[in-house]
């Protein structure tokens, strides 16, 4: 952040504040007020088919930037200075964790190989195309001060999709398969892009050999596997601690606090060991929702679910609001004012590379994925492929953060070539989020129209885990209570409800019930402790039976 919050808080007890400190307080007040405005306006536009809260925050940020620009006489357009630490350490973790915590696990893991194929192999393909194209074209355009490392960094920057905006424009209940594929791919994609970006900065690119290439590949697999294991291990540790100690018998605040802190600890441990914090905190969220969440009291379940969602929501608004304001920062634009056509041309070229790079892997890899699917309803049809391609075109805060890391020093630059790349990144982020984001929801309705009966059920039961709407594009509900139940094959293929009897998920559930849940807890495996969720559920069921008894007597 552009000022020292710790120093500011320490000064709050003094009678007066210095001018710089007072301006920081004013900036924070205005920014918080803008966040409130985003929430209010987003609520008023809830029924709008085109707008969503991320686009609303971008527009409010742009309008605020114009006002600040006019009020400051053209010297500044934003309230805060962009900070990579603020983004990667404070804003991104709650967003990614909540996504893992809320994701429909059955849908995600059923499509896990396809997600990894898109997120890892697809990102490498997109990175290669964008880097190669930028090297060939930008060299001919004679953009000064760009080296091989910069061109490779451009490939990593614009290969990173915007997972945050995906959460806003796609609905997990209406399009579960599409959501799990696009968002799951986005998480792996962001992690892969950051790994490639760090590799580009750390490796000696003056002598690229076969050995260096294999080192890069090995480094990626090492980071992917170790980050996943670290996230899962942290989640299991939290489940075991809460199950054994059961804080809820004395204080629900303690178990809520331990869940939040353990979730954040997983991300910071990944950063400490130079792993992928994005993958770590995502899988930590999945494991916590599967084990830890069922080990706490009912009050803590409600509290944690809403606390994680609220933190994620505020962080998302914060990011888009800032990106909107920072787009009008004159310090970056003044270096390209002598050649505005160059900046526009570079932006258009980069946007073209994004379109081509994504198409180059979505359609071929979808074809390969379909070859491994036997059932027709499990295959990704062409309309879904078009939506996967389109929904992944948006670029966001990850691209911004990586661009600032590569082409600025603490948010500032005095090099014309670097300034062109920063302004072009901002242009691509704004255009892709505003245009592609606006069109995504109508495009989903056009290509995948939902039956009217399902639409009514979606509006009446948006969060029911047993909702009939969940298998709209997938096959089966994300319910843990369905294990072992016989699901008959339906007469109509239109509903896509057939469930294979022996899958990887089937054998995992048997292993989970036999070995994992007895140790780490989870639904149906929480020990009986007075005041525990088990005791409460038993007490509630007894009350329910007592309440039904008079009715049964009357019927007899």
Coordinates of C-alpha atoms in Angstrom, one line a residue:
X1 CA 0.0 0.0 0.0
X2 CA 1.1 3.5 -0.6
X3 CA 1.6 4.4 3.1
X4 CA 2.6 2.7 6.3
X5 CA -0.6 1.5 8.0
X6 CA 1.3 0.4 11.2
X7 CA 2.8 3.8 11.6
X8 CA -0.6 5.4 11.0
X9 CA -2.3 3.3 13.6
X10 CA 0.4 4.2 16.1
X11 CA -0.2 7.8 15.5
X12 CA -4.0 7.6 16.1
X13 CA -3.5 8.3 19.8
X14 CA -1.8 11.6 19.2
X15 CA -3.8 14.8 19.3
X16 CA -3.0 15.8 15.7
X17 CA -1.8 14.2 12.5
X18 CA 0.8 15.5 10.1
X19 CA -0.4 16.5 6.6
X20 CA 0.8 13.3 5.0
X21 CA -0.7 11.2 7.7
X22 CA -4.0 13.1 7.4
X23 CA -4.1 12.6 3.6
X24 CA -3.6 8.9 4.2
X25 CA -6.6 8.8 6.5
X26 CA -8.7 10.7 3.9
X27 CA -7.6 8.2 1.2
X28 CA -8.6 5.2 3.3
X29 CA -12.0 6.8 4.1
X30 CA -12.7 7.5 0.4
X31 CA -11.6 4.0 -0.6
X32 CA -13.8 2.3 2.0
X33 CA -16.7 4.6 0.9
X34 CA -16.1 3.5 -2.7
X35 CA -16.2 -0.2 -1.6
X36 CA -19.6 0.5 0.0
X37 CA -20.8 2.2 -3.1
X38 CA -19.7 -0.8 -5.2
X39 CA -21.8 -3.1 -2.9
X40 CA -24.9 -0.9 -3.1
X41 CA -24.8 -0.4 -6.8
X42 CA -24.0 -4.1 -7.4
X43 CA -27.1 -5.0 -5.4
X44 CA -29.2 -2.6 -7.4
X45 CA -27.9 -4.2 -10.6
X46 CA -28.3 -7.8 -9.3
X47 CA -31.0 -8.6 -11.9
X48 CA -29.1 -7.1 -14.8
X49 CA -28.0 -9.7 -17.4
X50 CA -25.0 -7.8 -18.5
X51 CA -23.4 -6.2 -15.5
X52 CA -21.7 -7.9 -12.6
X53 CA -19.9 -6.5 -9.5
X54 CA -16.4 -6.8 -10.9
X55 CA -17.4 -4.6 -13.9
X56 CA -19.3 -2.3 -11.6
X57 CA -16.2 -1.8 -9.5
X58 CA -14.1 -1.2 -12.6
X59 CA -16.5 1.5 -13.8
X60 CA -16.6 3.2 -10.4
X61 CA -12.8 3.0 -10.2
X62 CA -12.5 4.7 -13.6
X63 CA -15.0 7.4 -12.7
X64 CA -13.3 8.0 -9.4
X65 CA -9.9 8.2 -11.2
X66 CA -11.3 10.9 -13.5
X67 CA -12.6 12.9 -10.5
X68 CA -9.3 12.6 -8.6
X69 CA -7.4 13.5 -11.8
X70 CA -9.4 16.7 -12.2
X71 CA -9.3 17.6 -8.5
X72 CA -5.5 17.1 -8.4
X73 CA -4.8 19.1 -11.5
X74 CA -3.7 16.1 -13.5
X75 CA -1.0 15.0 -11.0
X76 CA -2.7 11.8 -9.7
X77 CA -5.6 9.5 -10.4
X78 CA -5.6 7.0 -7.5
X79 CA -5.8 7.0 -3.8
X80 CA -3.4 4.1 -3.2
X81 CA -0.1 3.1 -4.8
X82 CA -0.1 -0.4 -6.3
X83 CA 1.8 -2.9 -4.2
X84 CA 2.6 -6.5 -5.2
X85 CA 2.8 -7.5 -1.6
X86 CA -0.7 -6.1 -1.0
X87 CA -2.1 -8.1 -3.8
X88 CA -0.3 -11.4 -3.5
X89 CA -0.1 -11.6 0.4
X90 CA -3.4 -10.0 1.5
X91 CA -5.9 -9.9 -1.3
X92 CA -5.4 -13.0 -3.4
X93 CA -5.3 -15.7 -0.6
X94 CA -8.9 -15.2 0.6
X95 CA -10.2 -15.3 -2.9
X96 CA -8.5 -18.5 -3.9
X97 CA -9.1 -20.2 -0.6
X98 CA -12.8 -19.4 -0.7
X99 CA -13.0 -20.8 -4.2
X100 CA -11.5 -24.1 -3.1
X101 CA -13.7 -24.1 0.1
X102 CA -16.9 -23.6 -1.9
X103 CA -16.1 -25.6 -5.1
X104 CA -18.2 -28.7 -5.8
X105 CA -15.5 -31.3 -5.2
X106 CA -17.1 -34.2 -7.2
X107 CA -17.3 -32.0 -10.3
X108 CA -13.8 -30.7 -9.8
X109 CA -12.1 -34.1 -9.3
X110 CA -14.1 -35.8 -11.9
X111 CA -12.7 -33.4 -14.4
X112 CA -9.3 -33.1 -12.7
X113 CA -7.2 -34.5 -15.6
X114 CA -8.9 -32.1 -18.1
X115 CA -8.4 -29.2 -15.7
X116 CA -4.7 -30.0 -15.3
X117 CA -4.4 -30.5 -19.1
X118 CA -5.9 -27.1 -19.8
X119 CA -4.2 -25.3 -16.9
X120 CA -0.7 -26.7 -17.3
X121 CA -0.2 -27.8 -20.9
X122 CA -2.6 -25.2 -22.2
X123 CA -0.7 -22.4 -20.4
X124 CA 2.6 -23.6 -21.8
X125 CA 1.1 -23.5 -25.3
X126 CA -0.3 -20.0 -24.8
X127 CA 3.0 -18.8 -23.3
X128 CA 4.9 -20.1 -26.3
X129 CA 2.7 -18.5 -28.9
X130 CA 2.5 -15.1 -27.1
X131 CA 6.3 -15.0 -26.4
X132 CA 7.2 -16.1 -29.9
X133 CA 4.8 -13.6 -31.5
X134 CA 5.9 -10.7 -29.2
X135 CA 9.5 -11.4 -30.0
X136 CA 9.0 -11.4 -33.8
X137 CA 6.6 -8.4 -34.1
X138 CA 7.8 -6.1 -31.3
X139 CA 11.4 -6.4 -32.5
X140 CA 10.3 -5.1 -35.9
X141 CA 8.3 -2.3 -34.2
X142 CA 11.6 -1.2 -32.6
X143 CA 10.2 -0.9 -29.1
X144 CA 13.3 0.1 -27.2
X145 CA 14.8 -1.4 -24.0
X146 CA 13.1 -4.8 -24.4
X147 CA 15.3 -8.0 -24.1
X148 CA 14.6 -11.7 -24.4
X149 CA 13.7 -12.0 -20.8
X150 CA 11.1 -9.2 -21.3
X151 CA 9.5 -11.0 -24.2
X152 CA 9.3 -14.3 -22.3
X153 CA 7.8 -12.4 -19.3
X154 CA 5.2 -10.9 -21.7
X155 CA 4.2 -14.5 -22.6
X156 CA 3.8 -15.4 -18.9
X157 CA 1.9 -12.2 -18.1
X158 CA -0.7 -12.6 -20.8
X159 CA -1.1 -16.3 -20.3
X160 CA -2.6 -15.7 -16.8
X161 CA -6.4 -15.8 -16.9
X162 CA -8.5 -13.9 -14.4
X163 CA -9.9 -16.5 -12.0
X164 CA -11.5 -13.7 -9.9
X165 CA -13.7 -12.5 -12.8
X166 CA -14.6 -16.0 -13.7
X167 CA -16.2 -16.3 -10.3
X168 CA -18.4 -13.3 -11.1
X169 CA -19.5 -14.2 -14.6
X170 CA -20.2 -18.0 -14.3
X171 CA -22.7 -19.6 -11.9
X172 CA -21.6 -22.8 -10.2
X173 CA -25.2 -24.1 -9.8
X174 CA -26.4 -23.3 -13.4
X175 CA -23.3 -24.5 -15.2
X176 CA -21.3 -26.8 -12.9
X177 CA -19.2 -28.5 -15.6
X178 CA -18.3 -25.2 -17.3
X179 CA -17.6 -23.6 -13.9
X180 CA -15.4 -26.4 -12.7
X181 CA -13.4 -26.5 -15.9
X182 CA -12.9 -22.8 -16.4
X183 CA -12.3 -21.9 -12.8
X184 CA -10.2 -25.0 -12.0
X185 CA -8.1 -24.4 -15.1
X186 CA -7.8 -20.7 -14.0
X187 CA -6.3 -21.7 -10.7
X188 CA -3.8 -24.1 -12.2
X189 CA -3.2 -21.5 -15.0
X190 CA -2.4 -18.7 -12.5
X191 CA 0.0 -21.0 -10.6
X192 CA 1.7 -22.1 -13.9
X193 CA 2.0 -18.6 -15.1
X194 CA 3.6 -17.4 -11.9
X195 CA 6.0 -20.5 -12.0
X196 CA 7.0 -19.7 -15.6
X197 CA 7.4 -16.0 -14.7
X198 CA 9.7 -16.7 -11.8
X199 CA 11.6 -19.2 -13.9
X200 CA 12.2 -16.6 -16.6
X201 CA 13.5 -14.2 -13.9
X202 CA 15.7 -16.7 -12.1
X203 CA 17.2 -18.7 -15.0
X204 CA 20.1 -17.6 -17.2
X205 CA 18.4 -17.0 -20.5
X206 CA 21.6 -16.1 -22.4
X207 CA 22.3 -19.8 -22.9
X208 CA 19.1 -21.8 -23.3
X209 CA 20.0 -25.5 -23.6
X210 CA 18.1 -28.7 -23.4
X211 CA 19.3 -29.1 -19.8
X212 CA 17.8 -25.7 -18.9
X213 CA 14.5 -26.6 -20.6
X214 CA 14.2 -29.9 -18.6
X215 CA 15.1 -28.0 -15.5
X216 CA 12.2 -25.7 -16.1
X217 CA 9.8 -28.6 -16.7
X218 CA 11.1 -30.4 -13.6
X219 CA 10.8 -27.3 -11.5
X220 CA 7.1 -26.9 -12.5
X221 CA 6.2 -30.5 -11.6
X222 CA 8.1 -30.1 -8.3
X223 CA 6.2 -26.9 -7.4
X224 CA 2.9 -28.4 -8.5
X225 CA 3.2 -31.6 -6.4
X226 CA 4.8 -30.1 -3.3
X227 CA 2.4 -27.1 -3.3
X228 CA -0.6 -29.5 -3.5
X229 CA 0.8 -31.7 -0.7
X230 CA 1.5 -28.7 1.5
X231 CA -2.0 -27.4 1.1
X232 CA -3.6 -30.8 1.7
X233 CA -1.3 -31.5 4.7
X234 CA -2.2 -28.1 6.3
X235 CA -5.9 -28.8 5.9
X236 CA -5.5 -32.3 7.4
X237 CA -3.6 -30.9 10.3
X238 CA -6.3 -28.4 11.1
X239 CA -8.9 -31.2 10.8
X240 CA -7.0 -33.4 13.2
X241 CA -6.3 -30.7 15.7
X242 CA -10.0 -29.5 15.8
X243 CA -11.2 -33.1 16.0
X244 CA -9.0 -34.1 18.9
X245 CA -9.1 -30.9 21.0
X246 CA -12.6 -29.8 20.0
X247 CA -12.4 -26.1 20.9
X248 CA -16.1 -25.7 20.4
X249 CA -17.0 -27.2 23.8
X250 CA -15.6 -24.0 25.4
X251 CA -15.5 -21.4 22.7
X252 CA -16.6 -21.3 19.0
X253 CA -14.4 -18.3 18.5
X254 CA -11.3 -20.4 18.9
X255 CA -12.2 -23.0 16.3
X256 CA -13.2 -20.3 13.8
X257 CA -9.9 -18.5 14.5
X258 CA -7.9 -21.7 14.1
X259 CA -9.6 -22.4 10.7
X260 CA -8.9 -18.9 9.4
X261 CA -5.3 -18.8 10.7
X262 CA -4.4 -22.3 9.4
X263 CA -5.8 -21.4 6.0
X264 CA -3.6 -18.3 5.8
X265 CA -0.7 -20.2 7.2
X266 CA -0.8 -22.6 4.3
X267 CA -0.3 -19.8 1.9
X268 CA 2.5 -18.2 3.9
X269 CA 4.3 -21.5 4.3
X270 CA 4.2 -21.9 0.5
X271 CA 5.7 -18.4 0.0
X272 CA 8.3 -19.2 2.7
X273 CA 9.5 -22.3 0.9
X274 CA 9.2 -20.7 -2.6
X275 CA 6.3 -22.8 -3.7
X276 CA 3.0 -21.9 -5.4
X277 CA 0.8 -20.2 -2.7
X278 CA -2.1 -20.2 -5.1
X279 CA -2.2 -24.0 -5.5
X280 CA -1.4 -24.5 -1.8
X281 CA -4.3 -22.4 -0.4
X282 CA -6.7 -23.7 -3.1
X283 CA -6.2 -27.4 -2.1
X284 CA -6.1 -26.4 1.6
X285 CA -9.6 -25.0 1.1
X286 CA -10.8 -28.2 -0.6
X287 CA -9.4 -30.4 2.3
X288 CA -10.8 -28.1 5.0
X289 CA -14.3 -28.2 3.5
X290 CA -14.1 -32.0 3.3
X291 CA -12.8 -32.7 6.8
X292 CA -12.3 -29.6 9.1
X293 CA -15.6 -27.9 8.4
X294 CA -17.6 -31.0 9.6
X295 CA -15.6 -31.2 12.9
X296 CA -16.7 -27.8 14.2
X297 CA -20.0 -26.8 15.8
X298 CA -23.0 -25.7 13.8
X299 CA -22.5 -22.1 14.7
X300 CA -18.9 -22.2 13.6
X301 CA -19.9 -23.8 10.3
X302 CA -22.2 -20.9 9.5
X303 CA -19.7 -18.4 10.7
X304 CA -16.7 -19.7 8.7
X305 CA -18.7 -20.2 5.6
X306 CA -19.9 -16.6 5.6
X307 CA -16.5 -15.2 6.9
X308 CA -14.5 -16.8 4.0
X309 CA -17.1 -15.7 1.4
X310 CA -17.2 -12.1 2.8
X311 CA -13.4 -11.7 2.9
X312 CA -13.2 -13.0 -0.7
X313 CA -16.0 -10.7 -1.8
X314 CA -14.3 -7.6 -0.3
X315 CA -10.9 -8.6 -1.8
X316 CA -12.4 -9.0 -5.3
X317 CA -14.0 -5.5 -5.1
X318 CA -10.8 -4.0 -3.8
X319 CA -8.8 -5.4 -6.7
X320 CA -11.2 -4.3 -9.5
X321 CA -11.7 -0.9 -7.9
X322 CA -8.0 -0.2 -7.8
X323 CA -7.4 -1.5 -11.3
X324 CA -10.0 1.0 -12.6
X325 CA -8.4 3.9 -10.8
X326 CA -4.9 3.0 -11.7
X327 CA -5.8 2.8 -15.4
X328 CA -5.7 6.6 -15.5
X329 CA -2.3 7.1 -13.9
X330 CA -0.7 9.9 -15.9
X331 CA 2.8 9.0 -14.8
X332 CA 2.6 5.9 -17.0
X333 CA 0.8 7.5 -19.9
X334 CA 3.1 10.5 -20.2
X335 CA 5.9 8.3 -21.5
X336 CA 3.7 7.2 -24.4
X337 CA 2.0 10.5 -25.3
X338 CA 4.5 11.1 -28.1
X339 CA 3.5 7.8 -29.7
X340 CA -0.1 7.0 -28.6
X341 CA -0.6 5.0 -31.8
X342 CA 2.2 2.6 -30.7
X343 CA 0.6 1.9 -27.4
X344 CA -2.8 1.2 -29.1
X345 CA -1.1 -1.0 -31.7
X346 CA 0.8 -3.0 -29.0
X347 CA -2.4 -3.5 -27.0
X348 CA -4.3 -4.7 -30.1
X349 CA -1.5 -7.1 -31.0
X350 CA -1.3 -8.5 -27.4
X351 CA -5.1 -8.9 -27.4
X352 CA -4.9 -10.8 -30.7
X353 CA -2.2 -13.1 -29.2
X354 CA -4.4 -13.8 -26.2
X355 CA -7.3 -14.8 -28.5
X356 CA -5.1 -17.0 -30.7
X357 CA -3.1 -18.5 -27.8
X358 CA -6.2 -19.6 -26.0
X359 CA -7.8 -21.0 -29.1
X360 CA -4.6 -22.9 -29.9
X361 CA -5.0 -25.1 -26.8
X362 CA -8.7 -25.2 -25.9
X363 CA -10.0 -26.9 -29.0
X364 CA -7.2 -29.4 -29.6
X365 CA -7.0 -30.3 -25.9
X366 CA -10.7 -30.7 -25.7
X367 CA -10.5 -33.1 -28.6
X368 CA -7.9 -35.1 -26.8
X369 CA -9.9 -35.0 -23.6
X370 CA -13.0 -36.3 -25.4
X371 CA -11.0 -39.3 -26.7
X372 CA -10.6 -40.5 -23.1
X373 CA -14.3 -40.2 -22.4
X374 CA -16.6 -43.2 -23.2
X375 CA -20.0 -41.7 -22.3
X376 CA -21.3 -39.0 -24.7
X377 CA -22.5 -36.8 -21.9
X378 CA -19.1 -36.6 -20.3
X379 CA -17.5 -35.1 -23.5
X380 CA -17.1 -31.4 -24.0
X381 CA -19.2 -30.5 -27.0
X382 CA -18.3 -27.6 -29.4
X383 CA -20.6 -25.1 -27.7
X384 CA -19.0 -25.7 -24.4
X385 CA -15.6 -25.4 -25.9
X386 CA -16.5 -22.0 -27.3
X387 CA -17.6 -20.9 -23.8
X388 CA -14.4 -22.3 -22.2
X389 CA -12.4 -20.4 -24.8
X390 CA -14.4 -17.2 -24.3
X391 CA -14.6 -17.2 -20.5
X392 CA -10.8 -17.6 -20.2
X393 CA -10.0 -14.6 -22.3
X394 CA -10.3 -12.1 -19.4
X395 CA -7.1 -10.8 -17.9
X396 CA -7.0 -9.3 -14.5
X397 CA -5.0 -8.5 -11.4
X398 CA -2.5 -11.4 -11.7
X399 CA -1.4 -10.0 -15.1
X400 CA -1.3 -6.5 -13.6
X401 CA 0.9 -7.7 -10.7
X402 CA 3.3 -9.6 -12.9
X403 CA 3.6 -6.7 -15.3
X404 CA 4.4 -4.3 -12.5
X405 CA 7.0 -6.7 -11.2
X406 CA 8.7 -6.9 -14.6
X407 CA 8.4 -3.4 -16.0
X408 CA 8.4 -1.1 -12.9
X409 CA 10.3 -0.5 -9.7
X410 CA 7.8 -0.1 -6.8
X411 CA 5.1 0.9 -9.2
X412 CA 7.1 3.6 -11.1
X413 CA 9.0 3.5 -14.4
X414 CA 11.0 6.1 -16.4
X415 CA 11.8 3.8 -19.4
X416 CA 9.6 4.3 -22.5
X417 CA 9.5 0.7 -23.5
X418 CA 8.5 -0.4 -20.0
X419 CA 5.8 2.3 -19.9
X420 CA 4.4 1.1 -23.2
X421 CA 4.1 -2.5 -21.8
X422 CA 2.5 -1.2 -18.6
X423 CA -0.1 0.9 -20.4
X424 CA -0.8 -1.9 -22.9
X425 CA -1.3 -4.4 -20.0
X426 CA -3.8 -2.0 -18.4
X427 CA -5.6 -1.5 -21.7
X428 CA -5.9 -5.3 -22.3
X429 CA -7.1 -5.9 -18.7
X430 CA -9.8 -3.2 -19.0
X431 CA -10.9 -4.2 -22.5
X432 CA -11.0 -7.9 -21.8
X433 CA -12.8 -7.5 -18.5
X434 CA -15.4 -5.0 -19.7
X435 CA -16.1 -6.4 -23.2
X436 CA -15.6 -10.2 -22.7
X437 CA -17.0 -10.1 -19.2
X438 CA -20.1 -8.3 -20.3
X439 CA -20.8 -10.7 -23.1
X440 CA -20.1 -13.9 -21.2
X441 CA -23.4 -14.3 -19.3
X442 CA -25.6 -13.6 -22.4
X443 CA -23.4 -16.0 -24.4
X444 CA -23.9 -18.8 -21.8
X445 CA -27.7 -18.2 -22.0
X446 CA -27.5 -18.3 -25.8
X447 CA -25.4 -21.4 -26.2
X448 CA -26.6 -23.4 -23.2
X449 CA -30.2 -22.4 -22.6
X450 CA -31.5 -23.9 -19.4
X451 CA -35.0 -25.5 -19.3
X452 CA -37.7 -23.3 -17.7
X453 CA -38.4 -25.8 -15.0
X454 CA -34.7 -25.8 -14.0
X455 CA -34.6 -22.0 -14.1
X456 CA -37.4 -21.9 -11.5
X457 CA -35.6 -24.4 -9.3
X458 CA -32.3 -22.4 -9.6
X459 CA -34.0 -19.3 -8.4
X460 CA -35.8 -21.0 -5.5
X461 CA -33.0 -23.3 -4.3
X462 CA -29.7 -21.7 -5.2
X463 CA -27.6 -23.3 -2.5
X464 CA -29.2 -26.6 -1.8
X465 CA -26.7 -29.4 -2.0
X466 CA -29.4 -31.8 -3.0
X467 CA -30.8 -29.5 -5.6
X468 CA -31.9 -31.1 -8.9
X469 CA -30.1 -28.3 -10.8
X470 CA -26.5 -29.4 -9.9
X471 CA -26.1 -32.1 -12.7
X472 CA -27.3 -29.6 -15.4
X473 CA -24.0 -30.1 -17.3
X474 CA -22.4 -32.8 -15.1
X475 CA -23.4 -36.1 -13.9
X476 CA -24.3 -36.4 -10.2
X477 CA -24.6 -34.2 -7.2
X478 CA -21.8 -33.0 -5.0
X479 CA -23.2 -34.8 -2.0
X480 CA -21.3 -37.0 0.3
X481 CA -24.4 -38.7 1.6
X482 CA -25.1 -40.3 -1.8
X483 CA -22.2 -42.8 -1.5
X484 CA -23.3 -46.4 -1.6
X485 CA -26.8 -45.5 -2.9
X486 CA -28.0 -47.2 -6.0
X487 CA -28.8 -44.6 -8.7
X488 CA -30.9 -46.1 -11.5
X489 CA -30.3 -45.1 -15.1
X490 CA -32.9 -42.7 -16.3
X491 CA -35.0 -43.2 -19.3
X492 CA -34.1 -39.7 -20.7
X493 CA -30.6 -38.9 -21.6
X494 CA -31.5 -35.2 -21.6
X495 CA -31.1 -34.9 -17.8
X496 CA -27.6 -36.5 -17.8
X497 CA -28.1 -38.2 -14.5
X498 CA -26.4 -41.5 -15.1
X499 CA -23.6 -42.2 -12.6
X500 CA -20.8 -44.8 -13.3
X501 CA -20.7 -47.5 -10.6
X502 CA -16.9 -47.9 -10.5
X503 CA -14.8 -44.8 -11.0
X504 CA -11.8 -43.3 -9.4
X505 CA -14.1 -41.3 -7.2
X506 CA -15.9 -44.5 -6.1
X507 CA -12.7 -46.1 -4.9
X508 CA -11.5 -42.9 -3.3
X509 CA -14.7 -42.8 -1.3
X510 CA -14.2 -46.3 -0.1
X511 CA -10.6 -45.4 1.0
X512 CA -11.8 -42.2 2.5
X513 CA -14.4 -43.8 4.7
X514 CA -12.1 -46.7 5.7
X515 CA -8.9 -44.8 6.6
X516 CA -9.1 -41.0 6.3
X517 CA -12.4 -40.0 8.0
X518 CA -11.9 -42.1 11.1
X519 CA -8.6 -40.2 11.7
X520 CA -9.4 -36.7 10.4
X521 CA -13.2 -36.6 10.9
X522 CA -15.7 -35.4 8.4
X523 CA -19.4 -35.9 7.7
X524 CA -20.6 -38.9 9.7
X525 CA -17.2 -39.5 11.4
X526 CA -17.3 -36.8 14.2
X527 CA -16.9 -38.5 17.6
X528 CA -19.7 -38.1 20.2
X529 CA -18.8 -35.3 22.6
X530 CA -21.3 -33.4 24.7
X531 CA -22.0 -30.1 23.0
X532 CA -20.5 -31.3 19.7
X533 CA -22.2 -31.3 16.3
X534 CA -22.9 -35.0 16.8
X535 CA -24.6 -34.4 20.1
X536 CA -26.6 -31.4 18.7
X537 CA -27.7 -33.4 15.6
X538 CA -28.8 -36.3 17.8
X539 CA -30.7 -33.9 20.1
X540 CA -32.4 -32.3 17.2
X541 CA -33.4 -35.6 15.7
X542 CA -34.8 -36.7 19.0
X543 CA -36.8 -33.4 19.2
X544 CA -38.0 -34.0 15.7
X545 CA -39.2 -37.6 16.6
X546 CA -41.0 -36.3 19.7
X547 CA -42.8 -33.6 17.6
X548 CA -43.9 -36.2 15.1
X549 CA -45.3 -38.6 17.7
X550 CA -48.6 -36.8 18.4
X551 CA -49.3 -36.6 14.6
X552 CA -48.7 -40.3 14.2
X553 CA -51.1 -41.0 17.2
X554 CA -53.8 -38.9 15.6
X555 CA -53.4 -40.7 12.2
X556 CA -53.8 -44.0 14.0

